[in-house]
GROMACS .gro file of C-alpha atoms in nm:
model
  251
    1UNK     CA    1   6.384   9.504   9.317
    2UNK     CA    2   6.106   9.320   9.500
    3UNK     CA    3   6.248   9.439   9.835
    4UNK     CA    4   6.209   9.792   9.704
    5UNK     CA    5   5.849   9.715   9.607
    6UNK     CA    6   5.780   9.589   9.960
    7UNK     CA    7   5.933   9.902  10.111
    8UNK     CA    8   5.735  10.135   9.882
    9UNK     CA    9   5.409   9.948   9.949
   10UNK     CA   10   5.470   9.967  10.323
   11UNK     CA   11   5.539  10.341  10.306
   12UNK     CA   12   5.221  10.392  10.103
   13UNK     CA   13   5.010  10.201  10.355
   14UNK     CA   14   5.155  10.385  10.653
   15UNK     CA   15   5.072  10.720  10.494
   16UNK     CA   16   4.704  10.625  10.500
   17UNK     CA   17   4.558  10.709  10.847
   18UNK     CA   18   4.281  10.451  10.804
   19UNK     CA   19   4.548  10.179  10.803
   20UNK     CA   20   4.662  10.268  11.153
   21UNK     CA   21   4.307  10.323  11.279
   22UNK     CA   22   4.144  10.002  11.162
   23UNK     CA   23   4.442   9.768  11.161
   24UNK     CA   24   4.626   9.877  11.475
   25UNK     CA   25   4.420  10.109  11.695
   26UNK     CA   26   4.086   9.926  11.673
   27UNK     CA   27   4.216   9.590  11.805
   28UNK     CA   28   4.411   9.774  12.075
   29UNK     CA   29   4.101   9.967  12.183
   30UNK     CA   30   3.891   9.651  12.187
   31UNK     CA   31   4.148   9.485  12.412
   32UNK     CA   32   4.159   9.781  12.652
   33UNK     CA   33   3.780   9.787  12.685
   34UNK     CA   34   3.711   9.415  12.706
   35UNK     CA   35   4.036   9.290  12.857
   36UNK     CA   36   4.279   9.534  13.012
   37UNK     CA   37   4.026   9.758  13.189
   38UNK     CA   38   3.773   9.485  13.266
   39UNK     CA   39   3.721   9.385  13.627
   40UNK     CA   40   3.738   9.016  13.541
   41UNK     CA   41   4.076   9.036  13.367
   42UNK     CA   42   4.267   8.884  13.659
   43UNK     CA   43   4.052   8.570  13.677
   44UNK     CA   44   4.262   8.259  13.600
   45UNK     CA   45   4.216   8.069  13.274
   46UNK     CA   46   4.450   7.783  13.188
   47UNK     CA   47   4.810   7.892  13.237
   48UNK     CA   48   4.716   8.260  13.218
   49UNK     CA   49   4.428   8.490  13.300
   50UNK     CA   50   4.121   8.625  13.122
   51UNK     CA   51   4.310   8.939  13.022
   52UNK     CA   52   4.559   8.719  12.834
   53UNK     CA   53   4.269   8.533  12.671
   54UNK     CA   54   4.114   8.857  12.542
   55UNK     CA   55   4.453   8.994  12.437
   56UNK     CA   56   4.525   8.696  12.213
   57UNK     CA   57   4.178   8.715  12.060
   58UNK     CA   58   4.206   9.084  11.976
   59UNK     CA   59   4.560   9.047  11.841
   60UNK     CA   60   4.448   8.757  11.621
   61UNK     CA   61   4.156   8.960  11.488
   62UNK     CA   62   4.390   9.253  11.415
   63UNK     CA   63   4.636   9.032  11.228
   64UNK     CA   64   4.362   8.865  11.021
   65UNK     CA   65   4.198   9.199  10.943
   66UNK     CA   66   4.533   9.335  10.825
   67UNK     CA   67   4.633   9.043  10.604
   68UNK     CA   68   4.292   8.988  10.443
   69UNK     CA   69   4.246   9.357  10.359
   70UNK     CA   70   4.595   9.376  10.215
   71UNK     CA   71   4.544   9.057  10.013
   72UNK     CA   72   4.213   9.184   9.872
   73UNK     CA   73   4.374   9.513   9.771
   74UNK     CA   74   4.670   9.334   9.612
   75UNK     CA   75   4.440   9.106   9.412
   76UNK     CA   76   4.243   9.405   9.285
   77UNK     CA   77   4.552   9.593   9.166
   78UNK     CA   78   4.679   9.277   8.998
   79UNK     CA   79   4.347   9.208   8.820
   80UNK     CA   80   4.301   9.571   8.714
   81UNK     CA   81   4.623   9.581   8.515
   82UNK     CA   82   4.888   9.689   8.765
   83UNK     CA   83   5.046   9.347   8.714
   84UNK     CA   84   5.116   9.430   8.350
   85UNK     CA   85   5.289   9.751   8.455
   86UNK     CA   86   5.505   9.559   8.701
   87UNK     CA   87   5.594   9.308   8.431
   88UNK     CA   88   5.748   9.590   8.228
   89UNK     CA   89   5.980   9.661   8.522
   90UNK     CA   90   6.111   9.304   8.520
   91UNK     CA   91   5.925   9.182   8.830
   92UNK     CA   92   5.791   8.829   8.785
   93UNK     CA   93   5.463   8.699   8.927
   94UNK     CA   94   5.658   8.499   9.186
   95UNK     CA   95   5.850   8.808   9.299
   96UNK     CA   96   5.526   9.005   9.318
   97UNK     CA   97   5.362   8.737   9.533
   98UNK     CA   98   5.660   8.708   9.768
   99UNK     CA   99   5.667   9.085   9.799
  100UNK     CA  100   5.303   9.084   9.909
  101UNK     CA  101   5.363   8.794  10.149
  102UNK     CA  102   5.644   8.986  10.318
  103UNK     CA  103   5.430   9.297  10.332
  104UNK     CA  104   5.140   9.099  10.480
  105UNK     CA  105   5.357   8.952  10.756
  106UNK     CA  106   5.501   9.294  10.838
  107UNK     CA  107   5.154   9.450  10.857
  108UNK     CA  108   5.026   9.158  11.067
  109UNK     CA  109   5.309   9.215  11.314
  110UNK     CA  110   5.187   9.569  11.381
  111UNK     CA  111   4.851   9.502  11.554
  112UNK     CA  112   4.981   9.191  11.730
  113UNK     CA  113   5.284   9.374  11.870
  114UNK     CA  114   5.084   9.677  11.982
  115UNK     CA  115   4.811   9.468  12.149
  116UNK     CA  116   5.070   9.248  12.322
  117UNK     CA  117   5.258   9.550  12.454
  118UNK     CA  118   4.938   9.700  12.592
  119UNK     CA  119   4.844   9.362  12.736
  120UNK     CA  120   5.179   9.335  12.912
  121UNK     CA  121   5.128   9.679  13.066
  122UNK     CA  122   4.767   9.612  13.166
  123UNK     CA  123   4.799   9.282  13.346
  124UNK     CA  124   4.782   9.004  13.088
  125UNK     CA  125   4.961   8.712  13.250
  126UNK     CA  126   5.095   8.376  13.127
  127UNK     CA  127   5.431   8.193  13.106
  128UNK     CA  128   5.674   8.350  12.859
  129UNK     CA  129   5.645   8.055  12.619
  130UNK     CA  130   5.269   8.112  12.599
  131UNK     CA  131   5.333   8.470  12.489
  132UNK     CA  132   5.583   8.361  12.224
  133UNK     CA  133   5.381   8.071  12.083
  134UNK     CA  134   5.053   8.263  12.067
  135UNK     CA  135   5.230   8.557  11.900
  136UNK     CA  136   5.376   8.339  11.624
  137UNK     CA  137   5.054   8.141  11.568
  138UNK     CA  138   4.846   8.460  11.539
  139UNK     CA  139   5.077   8.611  11.277
  140UNK     CA  140   5.133   8.298  11.068
  141UNK     CA  141   4.771   8.186  11.095
  142UNK     CA  142   4.658   8.525  10.968
  143UNK     CA  143   4.873   8.461  10.662
  144UNK     CA  144   4.662   8.153  10.584
  145UNK     CA  145   4.333   8.338  10.631
  146UNK     CA  146   4.461   8.609  10.394
  147UNK     CA  147   4.371   8.368  10.113
  148UNK     CA  148   4.012   8.472  10.179
  149UNK     CA  149   4.097   8.834  10.099
  150UNK     CA  150   4.290   8.725   9.791
  151UNK     CA  151   3.996   8.526   9.660
  152UNK     CA  152   3.745   8.802   9.729
  153UNK     CA  153   3.963   9.060   9.558
  154UNK     CA  154   3.996   8.851   9.243
  155UNK     CA  155   3.628   8.757   9.246
  156UNK     CA  156   3.481   9.106   9.291
  157UNK     CA  157   3.760   9.297   9.110
  158UNK     CA  158   3.678   9.639   9.260
  159UNK     CA  159   3.764   9.842   9.570
  160UNK     CA  160   3.440   9.734   9.736
  161UNK     CA  161   3.604   9.393   9.786
  162UNK     CA  162   3.823   9.537  10.062
  163UNK     CA  163   3.520   9.671  10.249
  164UNK     CA  164   3.330   9.344  10.209
  165UNK     CA  165   3.631   9.145  10.325
  166UNK     CA  166   3.685   9.365  10.632
  167UNK     CA  167   3.316   9.354  10.722
  168UNK     CA  168   3.287   8.979  10.693
  169UNK     CA  169   3.602   8.930  10.902
  170UNK     CA  170   3.429   9.120  11.183
  171UNK     CA  171   3.126   8.892  11.140
  172UNK     CA  172   3.351   8.585  11.144
  173UNK     CA  173   3.504   8.716  11.466
  174UNK     CA  174   3.168   8.748  11.638
  175UNK     CA  175   3.043   8.405  11.535
  176UNK     CA  176   3.385   8.241  11.575
  177UNK     CA  177   3.421   8.294  11.952
  178UNK     CA  178   3.683   8.567  11.909
  179UNK     CA  179   3.502   8.879  12.031
  180UNK     CA  180   3.262   8.764  12.299
  181UNK     CA  181   3.146   8.450  12.484
  182UNK     CA  182   2.876   8.259  12.298
  183UNK     CA  183   2.576   8.057  12.406
  184UNK     CA  184   2.622   7.681  12.393
  185UNK     CA  185   2.424   7.658  12.068
  186UNK     CA  186   2.622   7.935  11.898
  187UNK     CA  187   2.947   7.786  12.025
  188UNK     CA  188   2.865   7.456  11.857
  189UNK     CA  189   2.795   7.646  11.534
  190UNK     CA  190   3.116   7.849  11.576
  191UNK     CA  191   3.328   7.538  11.532
  192UNK     CA  192   3.238   7.542  11.161
  193UNK     CA  193   3.327   7.910  11.102
  194UNK     CA  194   3.653   8.047  10.953
  195UNK     CA  195   3.819   8.208  11.257
  196UNK     CA  196   3.733   7.946  11.517
  197UNK     CA  197   4.029   7.717  11.450
  198UNK     CA  198   4.288   7.994  11.439
  199UNK     CA  199   4.149   8.148  11.757
  200UNK     CA  200   4.173   7.819  11.946
  201UNK     CA  201   4.525   7.748  11.821
  202UNK     CA  202   4.648   8.099  11.905
  203UNK     CA  203   4.507   8.076  12.258
  204UNK     CA  204   4.600   7.716  12.327
  205UNK     CA  205   4.946   7.775  12.477
  206UNK     CA  206   4.786   8.005  12.735
  207UNK     CA  207   4.439   7.864  12.795
  208UNK     CA  208   4.520   7.493  12.751
  209UNK     CA  209   4.194   7.462  12.559
  210UNK     CA  210   3.969   7.641  12.805
  211UNK     CA  211   3.708   7.892  12.690
  212UNK     CA  212   3.403   8.050  12.846
  213UNK     CA  213   3.039   8.046  12.737
  214UNK     CA  214   2.804   8.341  12.788
  215UNK     CA  215   2.659   8.158  13.089
  216UNK     CA  216   2.998   8.167  13.259
  217UNK     CA  217   3.054   7.795  13.210
  218UNK     CA  218   3.411   7.691  13.127
  219UNK     CA  219   3.431   7.437  12.843
  220UNK     CA  220   3.724   7.241  12.701
  221UNK     CA  221   3.802   7.298  12.334
  222UNK     CA  222   3.917   7.016  12.108
  223UNK     CA  223   4.260   7.072  11.951
  224UNK     CA  224   4.187   6.825  11.671
  225UNK     CA  225   3.872   7.015  11.571
  226UNK     CA  226   4.066   7.343  11.572
  227UNK     CA  227   4.340   7.207  11.345
  228UNK     CA  228   4.083   7.049  11.112
  229UNK     CA  229   3.889   7.377  11.102
  230UNK     CA  230   4.192   7.585  11.002
  231UNK     CA  231   4.303   7.326  10.747
  232UNK     CA  232   3.956   7.300  10.592
  233UNK     CA  233   3.909   7.675  10.560
  234UNK     CA  234   4.259   7.715  10.417
  235UNK     CA  235   4.165   7.464  10.146
  236UNK     CA  236   3.831   7.639  10.085
  237UNK     CA  237   3.994   7.982  10.054
  238UNK     CA  238   4.266   7.842   9.828
  239UNK     CA  239   3.998   7.693   9.603
  240UNK     CA  240   3.813   8.026   9.603
  241UNK     CA  241   4.130   8.204   9.491
  242UNK     CA  242   4.197   7.953   9.213
  243UNK     CA  243   3.839   7.966   9.083
  244UNK     CA  244   3.838   8.347   9.094
  245UNK     CA  245   4.172   8.362   8.912
  246UNK     CA  246   4.053   8.130   8.635
  247UNK     CA  247   3.730   8.324   8.604
  248UNK     CA  248   3.926   8.646   8.569
  249UNK     CA  249   4.146   8.500   8.295
  250UNK     CA  250   3.840   8.391   8.098
  251UNK     CA  251   3.706   8.747   8.080
   0.00000   0.00000   0.00000
């Protein structure tokens, strides 16, 4: 039954043009503009080139945007009473959650796959294992960040939560060294922001920890800081979800 729920949810999402535009086409367009068609794309960086660096960043953003928006929407429908309707059909809370997890991973695969295919055609270069590792890290890491969307959906309890979640993910991307090179000061601040750790981990197999500042200076990123960042924000977003859930039950 829960496989059927996943299939129906996926069909519903794919019928909405905004899903394809904002989840798939936007990251692909950003990669084409800032990576594939850029004159500096062939410059070497780590084991790959700058085009590969930008490709991984845009794919990671696309995956995170997809999973957080989906999680926020799922939390809203659960808090607004859809969960009670599902209970009448025999679907347990655990089955509902696993259904949404599967759906989230499927949706996350879409922007990552499209961006990687375009990157392959437009000159992104790195050893095959760098492609594979970065692909998996981007998708699975986005699943952890989806806890942010889940918490926001349960906290705000209205459709505006999806818009707020999507907007703040863009902000996190800008200040987290995902969209564009930062100044040294902003880069130091970025290490405390939600998408920094995932971005570093997704890129690591290709860049070997190298990133570029707005001045053109190449700096070495710290793998330990990246892991600690992702772990800390996962804990924070989990706590947010738990607090929001308890608050919702008290109403």
